[in-house]
Amino acid sequence: MRSTKLQSSRLLKLIILALLGTISLLLFFLNFPVLPGFGYLKIDFSDIPALIAGFIFSPLAGVIVEAIKNILYAAIGGGEPVGIASNFLAGVMFVVPAAYLYHKFKGVKSVVSGLIAGTIMMAIGMSILNYLVFLPIYALFMGMEEMSIESVKWYTVIAGILPFNIIKGIIIGILFIPLFVKMRSWIEQKQANIV
């Protein structure tokens, strides 16, 4: 009896994660640029379902939703591998600290501090990764030779990548906090019902 309940609980969890991953993909297409001169850096709302998964289950569940979104995006031919990898890593850096701090301390204050920590981690982490990895890959494989020039890389990171990720974290945080407050009892109910 217990193993049947455990199996149905795991199945329900998988279904919820798959649904959130699909919703995340749909939200990925609702995007807009925020920085003049960096039109390719677009804010979308696809991290919100990953945050919900991370808060209901665990930080790992948020990572799984980010992975589902990016795998589905790749499967429909939406983008090149560098951009997909970049989006996945940015989402993980944002969602994991937020979900971790929520599970450790519970409550709205931990949500706010988690979103701030996630924004800082995403902004700094993506700045470093872009400078050391992604921009050189674009220079090498994508025919963007200017990205191999140190001054161009620095400018792209300082004027584009860093402020973009800070703005993205703030916008998603502003949207997610009231959503979390409204969904809090539902999230806590799901936590109680799903092992």
PDB file of C-alpha atoms in Angstrom:
ATOM      1  CA  MET A   1       0.000   0.000   0.000  1.00  0.00           C
ATOM      2  CA  ARG A   2       2.813   2.392   0.964  1.00  0.00           C
ATOM      3  CA  SER A   3       4.772   1.661  -2.245  1.00  0.00           C
ATOM      4  CA  THR A   4       1.637   2.354  -4.344  1.00  0.00           C
ATOM      5  CA  LYS A   5       1.160   5.691  -2.558  1.00  0.00           C
ATOM      6  CA  LEU A   6       4.850   6.500  -3.065  1.00  0.00           C
ATOM      7  CA  GLN A   7       4.636   5.626  -6.783  1.00  0.00           C
ATOM      8  CA  SER A   8       1.535   7.790  -7.295  1.00  0.00           C
ATOM      9  CA  SER A   9       3.241  10.599  -5.372  1.00  0.00           C
ATOM     10  CA  ARG A  10       6.311  10.361  -7.640  1.00  0.00           C
ATOM     11  CA  LEU A  11       4.102  10.249 -10.740  1.00  0.00           C
ATOM     12  CA  LEU A  12       2.232  13.357  -9.565  1.00  0.00           C
ATOM     13  CA  LYS A  13       5.564  15.098  -8.972  1.00  0.00           C
ATOM     14  CA  LEU A  14       6.772  14.181 -12.489  1.00  0.00           C
ATOM     15  CA  ILE A  15       3.508  15.414 -14.012  1.00  0.00           C
ATOM     16  CA  ILE A  16       3.751  18.738 -12.136  1.00  0.00           C
ATOM     17  CA  LEU A  17       7.391  19.200 -13.191  1.00  0.00           C
ATOM     18  CA  ALA A  18       6.569  18.398 -16.833  1.00  0.00           C
ATOM     19  CA  LEU A  19       3.645  20.860 -16.780  1.00  0.00           C
ATOM     20  CA  LEU A  20       5.763  23.580 -15.184  1.00  0.00           C
ATOM     21  CA  GLY A  21       8.535  22.918 -17.736  1.00  0.00           C
ATOM     22  CA  THR A  22       6.032  23.290 -20.588  1.00  0.00           C
ATOM     23  CA  ILE A  23       4.551  26.477 -19.086  1.00  0.00           C
ATOM     24  CA  SER A  24       8.108  27.753 -18.692  1.00  0.00           C
ATOM     25  CA  LEU A  25       8.753  27.178 -22.410  1.00  0.00           C
ATOM     26  CA  LEU A  26       5.595  29.107 -23.338  1.00  0.00           C
ATOM     27  CA  LEU A  27       6.603  32.004 -21.063  1.00  0.00           C
ATOM     28  CA  PHE A  28      10.045  31.961 -22.690  1.00  0.00           C
ATOM     29  CA  PHE A  29       8.446  33.331 -25.868  1.00  0.00           C
ATOM     30  CA  LEU A  30       7.018  36.352 -24.004  1.00  0.00           C
ATOM     31  CA  ASN A  31      10.230  38.360 -24.061  1.00  0.00           C
ATOM     32  CA  PHE A  32      11.425  41.910 -24.578  1.00  0.00           C
ATOM     33  CA  PRO A  33      14.746  43.774 -24.651  1.00  0.00           C
ATOM     34  CA  VAL A  34      15.525  46.298 -21.893  1.00  0.00           C
ATOM     35  CA  LEU A  35      18.974  47.689 -22.703  1.00  0.00           C
ATOM     36  CA  PRO A  36      19.589  49.921 -25.730  1.00  0.00           C
ATOM     37  CA  GLY A  37      22.373  48.469 -27.866  1.00  0.00           C
ATOM     38  CA  PHE A  38      21.859  44.970 -26.446  1.00  0.00           C
ATOM     39  CA  GLY A  39      18.659  43.911 -28.192  1.00  0.00           C
ATOM     40  CA  TYR A  40      19.677  40.241 -28.064  1.00  0.00           C
ATOM     41  CA  LEU A  41      19.464  40.301 -24.253  1.00  0.00           C
ATOM     42  CA  LYS A  42      15.761  39.774 -23.644  1.00  0.00           C
ATOM     43  CA  ILE A  43      13.872  39.415 -20.386  1.00  0.00           C
ATOM     44  CA  ASP A  44      11.299  36.639 -20.226  1.00  0.00           C
ATOM     45  CA  PHE A  45       9.236  35.116 -17.425  1.00  0.00           C
ATOM     46  CA  SER A  46      10.217  31.472 -17.876  1.00  0.00           C
ATOM     47  CA  ASP A  47      12.030  31.305 -14.524  1.00  0.00           C
ATOM     48  CA  ILE A  48       8.767  31.771 -12.589  1.00  0.00           C
ATOM     49  CA  PRO A  49       7.548  28.143 -13.072  1.00  0.00           C
ATOM     50  CA  ALA A  50      11.044  26.940 -12.100  1.00  0.00           C
ATOM     51  CA  LEU A  51      10.824  29.024  -8.915  1.00  0.00           C
ATOM     52  CA  ILE A  52       7.401  27.505  -8.157  1.00  0.00           C
ATOM     53  CA  ALA A  53       8.824  23.981  -8.631  1.00  0.00           C
ATOM     54  CA  GLY A  54      11.811  24.839  -6.454  1.00  0.00           C
ATOM     55  CA  PHE A  55       9.547  26.150  -3.706  1.00  0.00           C
ATOM     56  CA  ILE A  56       7.089  23.229  -3.807  1.00  0.00           C
ATOM     57  CA  PHE A  57       9.673  20.440  -3.971  1.00  0.00           C
ATOM     58  CA  SER A  58      13.357  21.361  -3.787  1.00  0.00           C
ATOM     59  CA  PRO A  59      16.036  23.420  -5.551  1.00  0.00           C
ATOM     60  CA  LEU A  60      16.691  20.362  -7.748  1.00  0.00           C
ATOM     61  CA  ALA A  61      13.073  20.467  -8.988  1.00  0.00           C
ATOM     62  CA  GLY A  62      13.676  24.043 -10.138  1.00  0.00           C
ATOM     63  CA  VAL A  63      16.767  22.855 -12.025  1.00  0.00           C
ATOM     64  CA  ILE A  64      14.693  20.085 -13.659  1.00  0.00           C
ATOM     65  CA  VAL A  65      12.091  22.617 -14.862  1.00  0.00           C
ATOM     66  CA  GLU A  66      14.888  24.808 -16.288  1.00  0.00           C
ATOM     67  CA  ALA A  67      16.283  21.705 -18.050  1.00  0.00           C
ATOM     68  CA  ILE A  68      12.861  20.697 -19.448  1.00  0.00           C
ATOM     69  CA  LYS A  69      12.312  24.233 -20.813  1.00  0.00           C
ATOM     70  CA  ASN A  70      15.699  24.336 -22.534  1.00  0.00           C
ATOM     71  CA  ILE A  71      15.476  20.771 -23.893  1.00  0.00           C
ATOM     72  CA  LEU A  72      12.039  21.538 -25.356  1.00  0.00           C
ATOM     73  CA  TYR A  73      13.356  24.811 -26.791  1.00  0.00           C
ATOM     74  CA  ALA A  74      16.277  22.981 -28.417  1.00  0.00           C
ATOM     75  CA  ALA A  75      13.916  20.261 -29.709  1.00  0.00           C
ATOM     76  CA  ILE A  76      11.777  22.784 -31.592  1.00  0.00           C
ATOM     77  CA  GLY A  77      14.919  24.319 -33.114  1.00  0.00           C
ATOM     78  CA  GLY A  78      14.724  27.531 -31.138  1.00  0.00           C
ATOM     79  CA  GLY A  79      18.248  28.796 -30.827  1.00  0.00           C
ATOM     80  CA  GLU A  80      21.851  27.770 -30.909  1.00  0.00           C
ATOM     81  CA  PRO A  81      23.514  25.584 -28.227  1.00  0.00           C
ATOM     82  CA  VAL A  82      25.511  28.425 -26.618  1.00  0.00           C
ATOM     83  CA  GLY A  83      22.393  30.509 -25.979  1.00  0.00           C
ATOM     84  CA  ILE A  84      20.494  27.493 -24.652  1.00  0.00           C
ATOM     85  CA  ALA A  85      23.348  26.567 -22.283  1.00  0.00           C
ATOM     86  CA  SER A  86      23.595  30.188 -21.174  1.00  0.00           C
ATOM     87  CA  ASN A  87      19.854  30.384 -20.465  1.00  0.00           C
ATOM     88  CA  PHE A  88      19.946  27.129 -18.490  1.00  0.00           C
ATOM     89  CA  LEU A  89      22.890  28.199 -16.325  1.00  0.00           C
ATOM     90  CA  ALA A  90      21.406  31.654 -15.683  1.00  0.00           C
ATOM     91  CA  GLY A  91      18.127  30.043 -14.588  1.00  0.00           C
ATOM     92  CA  VAL A  92      19.899  27.589 -12.288  1.00  0.00           C
ATOM     93  CA  MET A  93      21.977  30.364 -10.677  1.00  0.00           C
ATOM     94  CA  PHE A  94      18.801  32.351 -10.043  1.00  0.00           C
ATOM     95  CA  VAL A  95      16.417  29.599  -8.903  1.00  0.00           C
ATOM     96  CA  VAL A  96      18.666  27.435  -6.685  1.00  0.00           C
ATOM     97  CA  PRO A  97      19.594  30.107  -4.074  1.00  0.00           C
ATOM     98  CA  ALA A  98      15.987  31.338  -3.899  1.00  0.00           C
ATOM     99  CA  ALA A  99      14.564  27.814  -3.414  1.00  0.00           C
ATOM    100  CA  TYR A 100      17.347  26.821  -1.000  1.00  0.00           C
ATOM    101  CA  LEU A 101      16.813  29.833   1.285  1.00  0.00           C
ATOM    102  CA  TYR A 102      13.034  29.352   1.179  1.00  0.00           C
ATOM    103  CA  HIS A 103      13.315  25.697   2.277  1.00  0.00           C
ATOM    104  CA  LYS A 104      15.864  26.557   4.955  1.00  0.00           C
ATOM    105  CA  PHE A 105      13.966  29.421   6.603  1.00  0.00           C
ATOM    106  CA  LYS A 106      10.392  29.461   5.139  1.00  0.00           C
ATOM    107  CA  GLY A 107       8.378  32.661   4.981  1.00  0.00           C
ATOM    108  CA  VAL A 108       8.194  35.760   2.806  1.00  0.00           C
ATOM    109  CA  LYS A 109      11.468  37.228   4.163  1.00  0.00           C
ATOM    110  CA  SER A 110      13.370  34.147   3.014  1.00  0.00           C
ATOM    111  CA  VAL A 111      11.702  34.454  -0.406  1.00  0.00           C
ATOM    112  CA  VAL A 112      12.874  38.067  -0.734  1.00  0.00           C
ATOM    113  CA  SER A 113      16.404  37.312   0.496  1.00  0.00           C
ATOM    114  CA  GLY A 114      16.533  34.231  -1.766  1.00  0.00           C
ATOM    115  CA  LEU A 115      15.516  36.254  -4.822  1.00  0.00           C
ATOM    116  CA  ILE A 116      18.139  38.886  -3.973  1.00  0.00           C
ATOM    117  CA  ALA A 117      20.804  36.181  -3.520  1.00  0.00           C
ATOM    118  CA  GLY A 118      19.717  34.533  -6.793  1.00  0.00           C
ATOM    119  CA  THR A 119      19.873  37.853  -8.647  1.00  0.00           C
ATOM    120  CA  ILE A 120      23.392  38.552  -7.324  1.00  0.00           C
ATOM    121  CA  MET A 121      24.578  35.020  -8.131  1.00  0.00           C
ATOM    122  CA  MET A 122      23.081  35.137 -11.634  1.00  0.00           C
ATOM    123  CA  ALA A 123      24.481  38.618 -12.363  1.00  0.00           C
ATOM    124  CA  ILE A 124      28.016  37.832 -11.172  1.00  0.00           C
ATOM    125  CA  GLY A 125      28.051  34.222 -12.395  1.00  0.00           C
ATOM    126  CA  MET A 126      26.811  35.050 -15.886  1.00  0.00           C
ATOM    127  CA  SER A 127      29.230  37.987 -16.141  1.00  0.00           C
ATOM    128  CA  ILE A 128      32.161  35.670 -15.371  1.00  0.00           C
ATOM    129  CA  LEU A 129      30.888  32.860 -17.620  1.00  0.00           C
ATOM    130  CA  ASN A 130      30.256  35.233 -20.518  1.00  0.00           C
ATOM    131  CA  TYR A 131      33.688  36.819 -20.200  1.00  0.00           C
ATOM    132  CA  LEU A 132      35.572  33.520 -19.887  1.00  0.00           C
ATOM    133  CA  VAL A 133      33.422  31.071 -21.886  1.00  0.00           C
ATOM    134  CA  PHE A 134      30.404  32.252 -23.871  1.00  0.00           C
ATOM    135  CA  LEU A 135      31.784  35.366 -25.571  1.00  0.00           C
ATOM    136  CA  PRO A 136      34.975  33.565 -26.683  1.00  0.00           C
ATOM    137  CA  ILE A 137      32.799  30.736 -28.075  1.00  0.00           C
ATOM    138  CA  TYR A 138      30.719  33.281 -29.998  1.00  0.00           C
ATOM    139  CA  ALA A 139      33.969  34.780 -31.320  1.00  0.00           C
ATOM    140  CA  LEU A 140      35.331  31.378 -32.347  1.00  0.00           C
ATOM    141  CA  PHE A 141      32.297  29.542 -33.744  1.00  0.00           C
ATOM    142  CA  MET A 142      29.632  32.147 -34.504  1.00  0.00           C
ATOM    143  CA  GLY A 143      31.725  34.502 -36.640  1.00  0.00           C
ATOM    144  CA  MET A 144      31.602  37.311 -34.076  1.00  0.00           C
ATOM    145  CA  GLU A 145      35.337  38.059 -34.119  1.00  0.00           C
ATOM    146  CA  GLU A 146      34.871  41.338 -32.233  1.00  0.00           C
ATOM    147  CA  MET A 147      33.998  39.287 -29.127  1.00  0.00           C
ATOM    148  CA  SER A 148      37.617  38.139 -28.931  1.00  0.00           C
ATOM    149  CA  ILE A 149      38.816  41.739 -28.348  1.00  0.00           C
ATOM    150  CA  GLU A 150      39.337  42.325 -24.611  1.00  0.00           C
ATOM    151  CA  SER A 151      37.837  45.831 -24.575  1.00  0.00           C
ATOM    152  CA  VAL A 152      34.717  44.612 -26.424  1.00  0.00           C
ATOM    153  CA  LYS A 153      34.325  41.682 -24.012  1.00  0.00           C
ATOM    154  CA  TRP A 154      34.658  44.006 -20.996  1.00  0.00           C
ATOM    155  CA  TYR A 155      32.171  46.477 -22.439  1.00  0.00           C
ATOM    156  CA  THR A 156      29.686  43.704 -23.277  1.00  0.00           C
ATOM    157  CA  VAL A 157      29.901  42.303 -19.742  1.00  0.00           C
ATOM    158  CA  ILE A 158      29.889  45.615 -17.818  1.00  0.00           C
ATOM    159  CA  ALA A 159      27.373  47.535 -19.964  1.00  0.00           C
ATOM    160  CA  GLY A 160      25.213  44.584 -21.070  1.00  0.00           C
ATOM    161  CA  ILE A 161      25.394  41.240 -19.259  1.00  0.00           C
ATOM    162  CA  LEU A 162      25.759  42.522 -15.675  1.00  0.00           C
ATOM    163  CA  PRO A 163      22.998  45.176 -15.676  1.00  0.00           C
ATOM    164  CA  PHE A 164      20.726  42.936 -17.765  1.00  0.00           C
ATOM    165  CA  ASN A 165      20.829  40.115 -15.201  1.00  0.00           C
ATOM    166  CA  ILE A 166      20.297  42.541 -12.312  1.00  0.00           C
ATOM    167  CA  ILE A 167      17.254  44.060 -14.072  1.00  0.00           C
ATOM    168  CA  LYS A 168      15.963  40.572 -14.956  1.00  0.00           C
ATOM    169  CA  GLY A 169      16.240  39.390 -11.344  1.00  0.00           C
ATOM    170  CA  ILE A 170      14.478  42.501 -10.044  1.00  0.00           C
ATOM    171  CA  ILE A 171      11.602  42.250 -12.553  1.00  0.00           C
ATOM    172  CA  ILE A 172      11.060  38.524 -11.948  1.00  0.00           C
ATOM    173  CA  GLY A 173      11.296  39.084  -8.182  1.00  0.00           C
ATOM    174  CA  ILE A 174       8.725  41.902  -8.290  1.00  0.00           C
ATOM    175  CA  LEU A 175       6.344  39.612 -10.203  1.00  0.00           C
ATOM    176  CA  PHE A 176       7.053  36.480  -8.166  1.00  0.00           C
ATOM    177  CA  ILE A 177       6.680  37.852  -4.606  1.00  0.00           C
ATOM    178  CA  PRO A 178       2.955  38.763  -4.877  1.00  0.00           C
ATOM    179  CA  LEU A 179       2.371  35.535  -6.814  1.00  0.00           C
ATOM    180  CA  PHE A 180       4.056  33.581  -3.999  1.00  0.00           C
ATOM    181  CA  VAL A 181       1.985  35.392  -1.334  1.00  0.00           C
ATOM    182  CA  LYS A 182      -1.217  34.402  -3.197  1.00  0.00           C
ATOM    183  CA  MET A 183      -0.010  30.818  -3.811  1.00  0.00           C
ATOM    184  CA  ARG A 184       1.622  30.256  -0.419  1.00  0.00           C
ATOM    185  CA  SER A 185      -1.118  28.117   1.107  1.00  0.00           C
ATOM    186  CA  TRP A 186      -1.351  26.046  -2.111  1.00  0.00           C
ATOM    187  CA  ILE A 187       2.430  25.542  -2.163  1.00  0.00           C
ATOM    188  CA  GLU A 188       2.435  24.476   1.490  1.00  0.00           C
ATOM    189  CA  GLN A 189      -0.469  22.085   0.814  1.00  0.00           C
ATOM    190  CA  LYS A 190       1.453  20.496  -2.085  1.00  0.00           C
ATOM    191  CA  GLN A 191       4.509  20.149   0.148  1.00  0.00           C
ATOM    192  CA  ALA A 192       2.416  18.329   2.727  1.00  0.00           C
ATOM    193  CA  ASN A 193       0.733  16.040   0.183  1.00  0.00           C
ATOM    194  CA  ILE A 194       3.792  15.093  -1.909  1.00  0.00           C
ATOM    195  CA  VAL A 195       6.577  13.128  -0.306  1.00  0.00           C
TER     196      VAL A 195
END
